[in-house]
Short mmCIF file of N, CA and C in Angstrom, two decimals:
data_model
loop_
_atom_site.label_atom_id
_atom_site.label_comp_id
_atom_site.label_asym_id
_atom_site.label_seq_id
_atom_site.Cartn_x
_atom_site.Cartn_y
_atom_site.Cartn_z
N MET T 156 42.72 10.71 -10.48
CA MET T 156 42.80 9.01 -9.89
C MET T 156 41.91 8.88 -8.77
N LEU T 157 42.45 10.24 -7.71
CA LEU T 157 41.69 10.61 -6.23
C LEU T 157 39.65 10.23 -7.12
N LYS T 158 39.33 10.87 -7.46
CA LYS T 158 38.17 10.64 -7.99
C LYS T 158 37.55 9.07 -7.71
N LYS T 159 38.17 8.43 -9.16
CA LYS T 159 37.72 7.36 -9.05
C LYS T 159 37.79 6.52 -8.75
N ILE T 160 39.01 6.60 -7.39
CA ILE T 160 38.79 6.25 -6.21
C ILE T 160 37.31 6.24 -4.66
N LYS T 161 36.93 7.73 -4.83
CA LYS T 161 35.89 8.27 -4.03
C LYS T 161 34.54 7.19 -5.28
N VAL T 162 34.31 7.25 -6.00
CA VAL T 162 33.54 7.21 -7.24
C VAL T 162 33.34 5.36 -6.98
N PHE T 163 34.90 4.20 -6.14
CA PHE T 163 35.16 2.88 -6.23
C PHE T 163 33.88 2.92 -5.35
N MET T 164 34.66 3.75 -4.26
CA MET T 164 33.74 3.94 -2.76
C MET T 164 33.15 3.73 -2.61
N TYR T 165 32.55 4.81 -2.74
CA TYR T 165 30.98 5.61 -2.54
C TYR T 165 29.87 3.74 -3.16
N PHE T 166 30.48 4.05 -4.49
CA PHE T 166 29.87 2.42 -4.88
C PHE T 166 29.69 0.76 -4.46
N ARG T 167 30.94 0.98 -3.58
CA ARG T 167 31.18 0.20 -3.11
C ARG T 167 29.77 0.25 -1.82
N LYS T 168 29.66 1.46 -0.74
CA LYS T 168 28.65 0.75 0.24
C LYS T 168 27.35 0.97 -0.22
N MET T 169 27.92 1.25 -2.09
CA MET T 169 25.85 1.23 -2.73
C MET T 169 25.55 -0.22 -2.39
N LEU T 170 26.70 -1.18 -3.21
CA LEU T 170 26.26 -2.60 -3.37
C LEU T 170 26.23 -3.31 -2.25
N LYS T 171 26.43 -2.55 -1.07
CA LYS T 171 26.00 -3.80 0.47
C LYS T 171 24.99 -3.31 0.73
N ARG T 172 24.37 -1.81 0.00
CA ARG T 172 22.89 -1.65 0.63
C ARG T 172 22.24 -2.06 -0.43
N ALA T 173 21.66 -2.60 -1.63
CA ALA T 173 21.29 -3.41 -2.45
C ALA T 173 21.03 -4.29 -1.95
N ARG T 174 22.43 -5.81 -2.22
CA ARG T 174 22.03 -6.30 -0.95
C ARG T 174 20.64 -6.61 -0.16
N VAL T 175 21.08 -5.74 0.48
CA VAL T 175 19.90 -6.02 1.77
C VAL T 175 18.16 -5.78 0.30
N LEU T 176 17.83 -4.04 0.13
CA LEU T 176 16.82 -4.26 -0.87
C LEU T 176 16.31 -4.80 -1.67
N ILE T 177 16.90 -5.39 -2.37
CA ILE T 177 16.53 -5.83 -3.92
C ILE T 177 15.82 -6.76 -3.49
N ALA T 178 15.92 -7.57 -1.48
CA ALA T 178 14.93 -8.45 -1.06
C ALA T 178 13.89 -8.09 -0.62
N ASP T 179 13.44 -6.61 -0.84
CA ASP T 179 12.93 -6.02 0.24
C ASP T 179 11.78 -5.28 -0.64
N GLU T 180 10.27 -6.03 -1.24
CA GLU T 180 9.86 -5.33 -2.66
C GLU T 180 9.43 -3.72 -1.89
N SER T 181 8.74 -3.85 -0.90
CA SER T 181 8.21 -2.71 -0.75
C SER T 181 9.22 -1.17 -0.73
N GLU T 182 10.82 -1.94 -0.25
CA GLU T 182 11.91 -0.61 0.44
C GLU T 182 12.27 -0.96 -1.51
N SER T 183 12.57 -1.96 -2.43
CA SER T 183 12.60 -1.41 -4.23
C SER T 183 11.66 -0.54 -4.45
N GLY T 184 11.33 -0.97 -4.57
CA GLY T 184 9.31 0.12 -5.14
C GLY T 184 9.67 1.52 -4.11
N ASN T 185 9.88 1.94 -3.25
CA ASN T 185 10.34 3.03 -2.93
C ASN T 185 10.98 3.50 -4.08
N MET T 186 12.40 2.62 -3.84
CA MET T 186 13.39 3.86 -4.53
C MET T 186 13.29 3.58 -5.75
N VAL T 187 12.78 2.72 -6.95
CA VAL T 187 12.30 2.78 -7.74
C VAL T 187 11.12 4.47 -7.92
N GLN T 188 10.49 4.65 -7.26
CA GLN T 188 9.45 6.44 -7.44
C GLN T 188 10.86 7.31 -7.46
N ASN T 189 11.38 7.40 -6.20
CA ASN T 189 12.34 8.28 -5.85
C ASN T 189 13.16 8.09 -7.15
N VAL T 190 13.72 7.03 -7.54
CA VAL T 190 14.40 7.64 -9.06
C VAL T 190 13.54 7.88 -10.04
N ARG T 191 12.17 7.16 -10.42
CA ARG T 191 12.28 8.25 -11.14
C ARG T 191 11.34 10.01 -10.75
N ALA T 192 11.20 10.03 -9.59
CA ALA T 192 11.08 11.64 -9.45
C ALA T 192 12.16 12.06 -10.12
N LYS T 193 13.25 11.60 -9.38
CA LYS T 193 14.39 12.32 -10.07
C LYS T 193 14.48 12.60 -10.87
N LEU T 194 14.18 11.44 -11.69
CA LEU T 194 14.71 12.12 -14.14
C LEU T 194 13.62 13.06 -14.15
N GLN T 195 12.32 13.20 -13.36
CA GLN T 195 10.85 14.30 -13.39
C GLN T 195 11.59 15.38 -13.15
N LYS T 196 12.80 15.56 -12.91
CA LYS T 196 13.59 17.76 -13.16
C LYS T 196 13.52 17.90 -13.98
N ASP T 197 13.59 18.60 -14.33
CA ASP T 197 14.13 19.44 -15.93
C ASP T 197 15.21 19.34 -16.49
N ASP T 198 16.69 20.05 -15.14
CA ASP T 198 17.73 19.92 -14.48
C ASP T 198 18.54 18.71 -14.98
N ILE T 199 18.30 17.26 -14.68
CA ILE T 199 18.20 16.38 -14.47
C ILE T 199 18.11 15.85 -15.58
N GLN T 200 17.10 16.14 -16.45
CA GLN T 200 16.64 15.30 -18.00
C GLN T 200 17.67 16.34 -18.56
N GLU T 201 17.95 17.61 -18.81
CA GLU T 201 18.94 18.02 -19.57
C GLU T 201 20.30 17.96 -18.96
N ALA T 202 20.90 17.08 -17.80
CA ALA T 202 21.89 16.63 -17.75
C ALA T 202 21.49 15.71 -18.59
N LEU T 203 20.95 14.30 -18.03
CA LEU T 203 20.79 12.82 -18.91
C LEU T 203 20.34 13.14 -20.55
N ARG T 204 20.62 13.80 -21.20
CA ARG T 204 19.84 13.53 -22.40
C ARG T 204 20.19 12.37 -22.74
N GLY T 205 22.04 11.52 -23.17
CA GLY T 205 21.95 10.90 -23.75
C GLY T 205 21.60 9.70 -22.86
N PHE T 206 21.60 9.27 -21.80
CA PHE T 206 21.83 8.82 -20.67
C PHE T 206 19.69 7.81 -20.26
N LEU T 207 19.13 9.09 -20.25
CA LEU T 207 16.91 8.88 -20.01
C LEU T 207 17.34 7.06 -20.44
N ASP T 208 17.39 7.11 -21.29
CA ASP T 208 16.56 5.73 -21.60
C ASP T 208 17.34 4.72 -21.55
N LYS T 209 18.84 4.65 -20.65
CA LYS T 209 19.45 3.42 -19.85
C LYS T 209 19.22 3.32 -18.18
N ILE T 210 18.58 4.76 -18.23
CA ILE T 210 18.09 4.45 -16.54
C ILE T 210 17.38 4.41 -17.19
N GLN T 211 16.10 4.83 -17.57
CA GLN T 211 14.93 4.67 -17.16
C GLN T 211 14.36 3.03 -17.31
N ALA T 212 15.68 1.97 -19.07
CA ALA T 212 15.92 0.64 -18.74
C ALA T 212 15.89 -0.07 -17.49
N LEU T 213 16.83 0.24 -16.37
CA LEU T 213 17.46 0.01 -15.54
C LEU T 213 16.53 0.19 -14.63
N ILE T 214 15.95 1.42 -14.44
CA ILE T 214 14.03 0.85 -13.01
C ILE T 214 13.38 -0.18 -13.50
N ARG T 215 12.85 0.41 -15.02
CA ARG T 215 12.37 -0.71 -15.80
C ARG T 215 12.45 -2.20 -14.92
N LEU T 216 14.29 -2.69 -15.08
CA LEU T 216 14.10 -4.29 -14.80
C LEU T 216 14.01 -4.55 -13.87
N VAL T 217 14.57 -3.23 -12.43
CA VAL T 217 14.28 -3.42 -11.22
C VAL T 217 13.07 -3.53 -10.99
N ASP T 218 12.28 -3.19 -11.42
CA ASP T 218 11.17 -2.42 -10.93
C ASP T 218 10.14 -3.71 -11.17
N GLN T 219 10.49 -4.84 -12.95
CA GLN T 219 10.29 -6.07 -12.64
C GLN T 219 10.43 -7.55 -12.60
N TYR T 220 11.94 -6.87 -11.40
CA TYR T 220 12.56 -8.17 -10.48
C TYR T 220 11.82 -8.27 -9.06
N ARG T 221 11.66 -7.09 -8.73
CA ARG T 221 10.89 -6.75 -7.45
C ARG T 221 9.59 -7.50 -7.35
N LEU T 222 8.64 -7.12 -8.58
CA LEU T 222 7.54 -7.50 -8.35
C LEU T 222 7.14 -9.09 -9.19
N GLY T 223 8.45 -10.01 -9.11
CA GLY T 223 8.95 -11.27 -9.68
C GLY T 223 8.48 -11.90 -11.89
N ASN T 224 8.34 -10.59 -11.84
CA ASN T 224 7.53 -11.03 -13.35
C ASN T 224 9.07 -10.90 -13.83
N TYR T 225 10.15 -10.85 -14.06
CA TYR T 225 11.27 -10.94 -14.04
C TYR T 225 12.29 -10.97 -13.55
N ARG T 226 12.94 -12.74 -13.59
CA ARG T 226 13.99 -13.30 -13.17
C ARG T 226 14.85 -14.18 -13.64
N ASP T 227 14.87 -13.83 -14.63
CA ASP T 227 16.81 -14.10 -15.52
C ASP T 227 16.68 -13.50 -16.35
N ILE T 228 17.50 -13.14 -14.14
CA ILE T 228 19.27 -11.99 -14.70
C ILE T 228 19.50 -12.71 -13.54
N SER T 229 21.12 -12.44 -13.66
CA SER T 229 21.77 -13.18 -12.22
C SER T 229 21.78 -12.21 -11.34
N LYS T 230 21.55 -12.94 -9.68
CA LYS T 230 21.73 -11.80 -8.48
C LYS T 230 22.38 -11.22 -8.67
N LYS T 231 23.52 -10.82 -8.56
CA LYS T 231 24.77 -10.29 -9.02
C LYS T 231 24.38 -9.36 -9.90
N SER T 232 24.21 -9.67 -10.95
CA SER T 232 23.89 -8.00 -12.17
C SER T 232 22.67 -7.10 -11.06
N ILE T 233 21.27 -8.18 -10.79
CA ILE T 233 20.82 -7.41 -9.99
C ILE T 233 20.98 -6.55 -9.33
N VAL T 234 21.57 -6.75 -8.31
CA VAL T 234 22.68 -5.80 -7.45
C VAL T 234 22.99 -4.89 -8.06
N MET T 235 23.99 -5.33 -8.89
CA MET T 235 24.73 -4.18 -10.00
C MET T 235 24.51 -2.96 -10.00
N VAL T 236 23.05 -3.72 -10.68
CA VAL T 236 22.16 -2.22 -11.33
C VAL T 236 21.24 -1.37 -10.20
N THR T 237 21.00 -2.19 -8.66
CA THR T 237 20.71 -1.73 -8.09
C THR T 237 20.92 -0.38 -7.41
N ALA T 238 22.10 -0.90 -6.83
CA ALA T 238 23.39 -0.55 -6.83
C ALA T 238 23.57 0.58 -7.13
N GLY T 239 23.14 0.86 -8.84
CA GLY T 239 23.20 2.19 -9.49
C GLY T 239 22.77 2.58 -9.61
N LEU T 240 21.44 2.65 -9.20
CA LEU T 240 20.01 3.08 -9.34
C LEU T 240 20.30 4.21 -7.26
N LEU T 241 21.13 3.16 -7.27
CA LEU T 241 20.81 4.12 -5.52
C LEU T 241 22.03 5.05 -5.50
N TYR T 242 23.32 4.53 -6.07
CA TYR T 242 24.03 6.18 -6.10
C TYR T 242 23.68 6.61 -7.13
N PHE T 243 22.55 6.99 -8.03
CA PHE T 243 21.90 7.81 -9.18
C PHE T 243 21.21 8.28 -7.90
N LEU T 244 20.83 7.89 -7.29
CA LEU T 244 19.24 9.15 -6.29
C LEU T 244 20.53 9.62 -5.37
N SER T 245 21.20 9.06 -4.60
CA SER T 245 22.16 10.03 -3.40
C SER T 245 22.37 10.98 -3.79
N PRO T 246 22.12 11.98 -3.50
CA PRO T 246 22.61 13.17 -3.23
C PRO T 246 23.97 13.69 -3.18
N VAL T 247 24.52 12.56 -2.85
CA VAL T 247 25.46 13.49 -1.46
C VAL T 247 26.29 12.05 -1.90
N ASP T 248 27.26 11.99 -3.46
CA ASP T 248 28.03 10.37 -3.96
C ASP T 248 29.25 11.24 -3.71
N ALA T 249 30.56 10.42 -4.73
CA ALA T 249 31.51 10.92 -4.88
C ALA T 249 31.43 12.56 -5.52
N ILE T 250 31.13 13.40 -6.04
CA ILE T 250 31.16 14.54 -6.33
C ILE T 250 29.29 14.94 -6.20
N PRO T 251 28.63 15.89 -4.99
CA PRO T 251 27.49 15.71 -4.90
C PRO T 251 27.50 16.28 -5.92
N ASP T 252 25.16 16.30 -6.31
CA ASP T 252 24.75 16.64 -7.27
C ASP T 252 23.92 18.23 -7.53
N PHE T 253 24.79 18.70 -6.04
CA PHE T 253 24.71 20.28 -6.46
C PHE T 253 25.85 20.53 -6.94
N ILE T 254 26.47 20.83 -7.01
CA ILE T 254 27.32 21.22 -7.55
C ILE T 254 27.39 20.79 -9.28
N ALA T 255 27.34 22.62 -9.37
CA ALA T 255 26.47 22.68 -11.47
C ALA T 255 28.16 21.79 -12.12
N GLY T 256 26.85 21.48 -13.35
CA GLY T 256 27.85 21.28 -14.55
C GLY T 256 28.45 19.77 -13.94
N LEU T 257 29.18 19.23 -12.34
CA LEU T 257 29.56 18.19 -12.44
C LEU T 257 28.93 17.00 -12.02
N GLY T 258 28.01 17.74 -11.36
CA GLY T 258 27.24 17.08 -10.30
C GLY T 258 26.88 15.70 -10.51
N LEU T 259 26.56 15.77 -12.05
CA LEU T 259 26.11 13.53 -12.47
C LEU T 259 27.44 12.89 -13.62
N VAL T 260 27.99 13.93 -13.36
CA VAL T 260 29.42 13.38 -14.40
C VAL T 260 29.33 11.13 -13.33
N ASP T 261 29.97 12.32 -12.38
CA ASP T 261 30.05 9.94 -11.57
C ASP T 261 29.07 9.61 -11.59
N ASP T 262 27.78 10.35 -12.18
CA ASP T 262 26.52 9.44 -11.66
C ASP T 262 25.86 8.31 -13.59
N ILE T 263 26.54 9.86 -14.35
CA ILE T 263 26.27 8.87 -15.88
C ILE T 263 27.65 7.91 -15.96
N ALA T 264 29.28 7.68 -15.36
CA ALA T 264 30.42 7.13 -15.52
C ALA T 264 28.76 6.18 -14.64
N VAL T 265 28.96 5.59 -13.48
CA VAL T 265 28.31 4.89 -12.93
C VAL T 265 27.25 3.52 -13.24
N ILE T 266 26.56 4.79 -14.09
CA ILE T 266 26.07 4.11 -14.92
C ILE T 266 26.25 3.07 -16.79
N GLY T 267 26.83 3.97 -16.82
CA GLY T 267 27.87 3.33 -18.13
C GLY T 267 28.54 2.50 -18.00
N TYR T 268 28.98 2.25 -17.00
CA TYR T 268 29.78 1.10 -16.43
C TYR T 268 28.13 -0.33 -16.25
N ILE T 269 27.83 0.06 -15.57
CA ILE T 269 26.22 -1.32 -14.79
C ILE T 269 26.23 -1.54 -16.82
N TRP T 270 25.87 -0.77 -16.89
CA TRP T 270 25.08 -1.16 -18.63
C TRP T 270 26.28 -1.88 -19.46
N LYS T 271 27.43 -1.31 -19.17
CA LYS T 271 28.94 -2.62 -20.14
C LYS T 271 28.73 -3.09 -19.70
N THR T 272 28.92 -3.43 -18.11
CA THR T 272 29.15 -4.58 -17.73
C THR T 272 28.14 -5.74 -17.74
N VAL T 273 26.43 -5.52 -17.48
CA VAL T 273 26.06 -6.27 -17.33
C VAL T 273 24.69 -6.47 -19.09
N ASN T 274 25.62 -6.17 -19.61
CA ASN T 274 25.09 -5.54 -21.27
C ASN T 274 24.05 -6.45 -21.74
N ASN T 275 24.69 -7.62 -21.92
CA ASN T 275 23.59 -9.02 -21.92
C ASN T 275 22.69 -9.75 -21.74
N GLU T 276 22.98 -9.41 -20.39
CA GLU T 276 21.66 -9.63 -19.64
C GLU T 276 20.53 -8.18 -19.77
N LEU T 277 21.00 -7.40 -19.46
CA LEU T 277 19.97 -5.83 -20.54
C LEU T 277 19.81 -6.06 -22.06
N GLN T 278 20.27 -6.73 -22.52
CA GLN T 278 19.56 -7.15 -24.00
C GLN T 278 18.59 -7.75 -24.16
N GLN T 279 18.93 -9.20 -23.14
CA GLN T 279 17.42 -9.63 -23.00
C GLN T 279 15.70 -9.24 -21.93
N PHE T 280 16.78 -9.50 -20.81
CA PHE T 280 15.35 -7.71 -20.26
C PHE T 280 14.30 -7.09 -21.46
N LEU T 281 15.54 -6.56 -22.41
CA LEU T 281 14.91 -5.37 -23.06
C LEU T 281 13.89 -6.51 -24.31
N SER T 282 15.02 -8.14 -24.39
CA SER T 282 14.49 -8.49 -25.70
C SER T 282 12.60 -9.03 -24.79
N TRP T 283 12.81 -9.37 -23.75
CA TRP T 283 11.41 -9.87 -23.14
C TRP T 283 10.84 -8.80 -22.70
N GLU T 284 10.84 -7.62 -22.85
CA GLU T 284 9.40 -6.73 -22.09
C GLU T 284 9.05 -6.55 -23.55
N GLU T 285 10.16 -6.19 -25.16
CA GLU T 285 9.48 -6.23 -25.62
C GLU T 285 7.80 -7.35 -26.13
N ASP T 286 8.63 -8.84 -25.79
CA ASP T 286 8.19 -9.81 -25.98
C ASP T 286 6.54 -9.44 -25.48
N GLU T 287 6.38 -8.55 -24.17
CA GLU T 287 5.53 -8.83 -23.76
C GLU T 287 4.29 -7.73 -23.80
N LYS T 288 4.69 -6.74 -24.46
CA LYS T 288 4.40 -5.71 -24.93
C LYS T 288 3.92 -6.55 -26.02
N LYS T 289 4.37 -6.77 -27.20
CA LYS T 289 3.53 -7.48 -27.74
C LYS T 289 2.37 -7.97 -27.52
N LYS T 290 2.35 -9.48 -26.60
CA LYS T 290 1.53 -10.46 -25.64
C LYS T 290 0.25 -9.30 -25.44
N THR T 291 0.41 -8.39 -24.78
CA THR T 291 -0.50 -6.92 -24.39
C THR T 291 -1.25 -7.36 -25.21
N ASP T 292 -0.51 -5.98 -26.61
CA ASP T 292 -0.85 -5.93 -27.47
C ASP T 292 -1.74 -6.72 -28.32
N THR T 293 -1.84 -7.85 -28.97
CA THR T 293 -1.90 -8.70 -29.32
C THR T 293 -3.51 -9.11 -28.68
N ILE T 294 -3.98 -9.09 -27.34
CA ILE T 294 -4.34 -9.45 -25.99
C ILE T 294 -5.70 -8.63 -26.07
N GLY T 295 -5.09 -7.14 -26.14
CA GLY T 295 -6.33 -5.86 -25.92
C GLY T 295 -6.30 -5.11 -26.83
#
């Protein structure tokens, strides 16, 4: 129970940061790059085996939103997704990432919660993304 409270409190901090960050294209771009860099680490990829696709989709969503290419998502949802990525990026969250075997458990829980909470909008984004890819493939 105490761990859930710590995760919730830390995530609330990330929500506040996300509200500001999402409005700044440069800062949100830096965050996207940093999350992508963290995902390149072998130990992270191993620990997140079942969640890599989800995290990468969230990264692409924030990236397309910040570039102005995709805006068909509520402000609340894009802030939540951004906060989740900030939480994932933070090495010192409710359970610090350096604690072997446990460090990413809370990160996975937060990503899973976000995925479930904004699932309809994420599915719309993934459909949009697929349509954009088809357009590009047709042209190119």
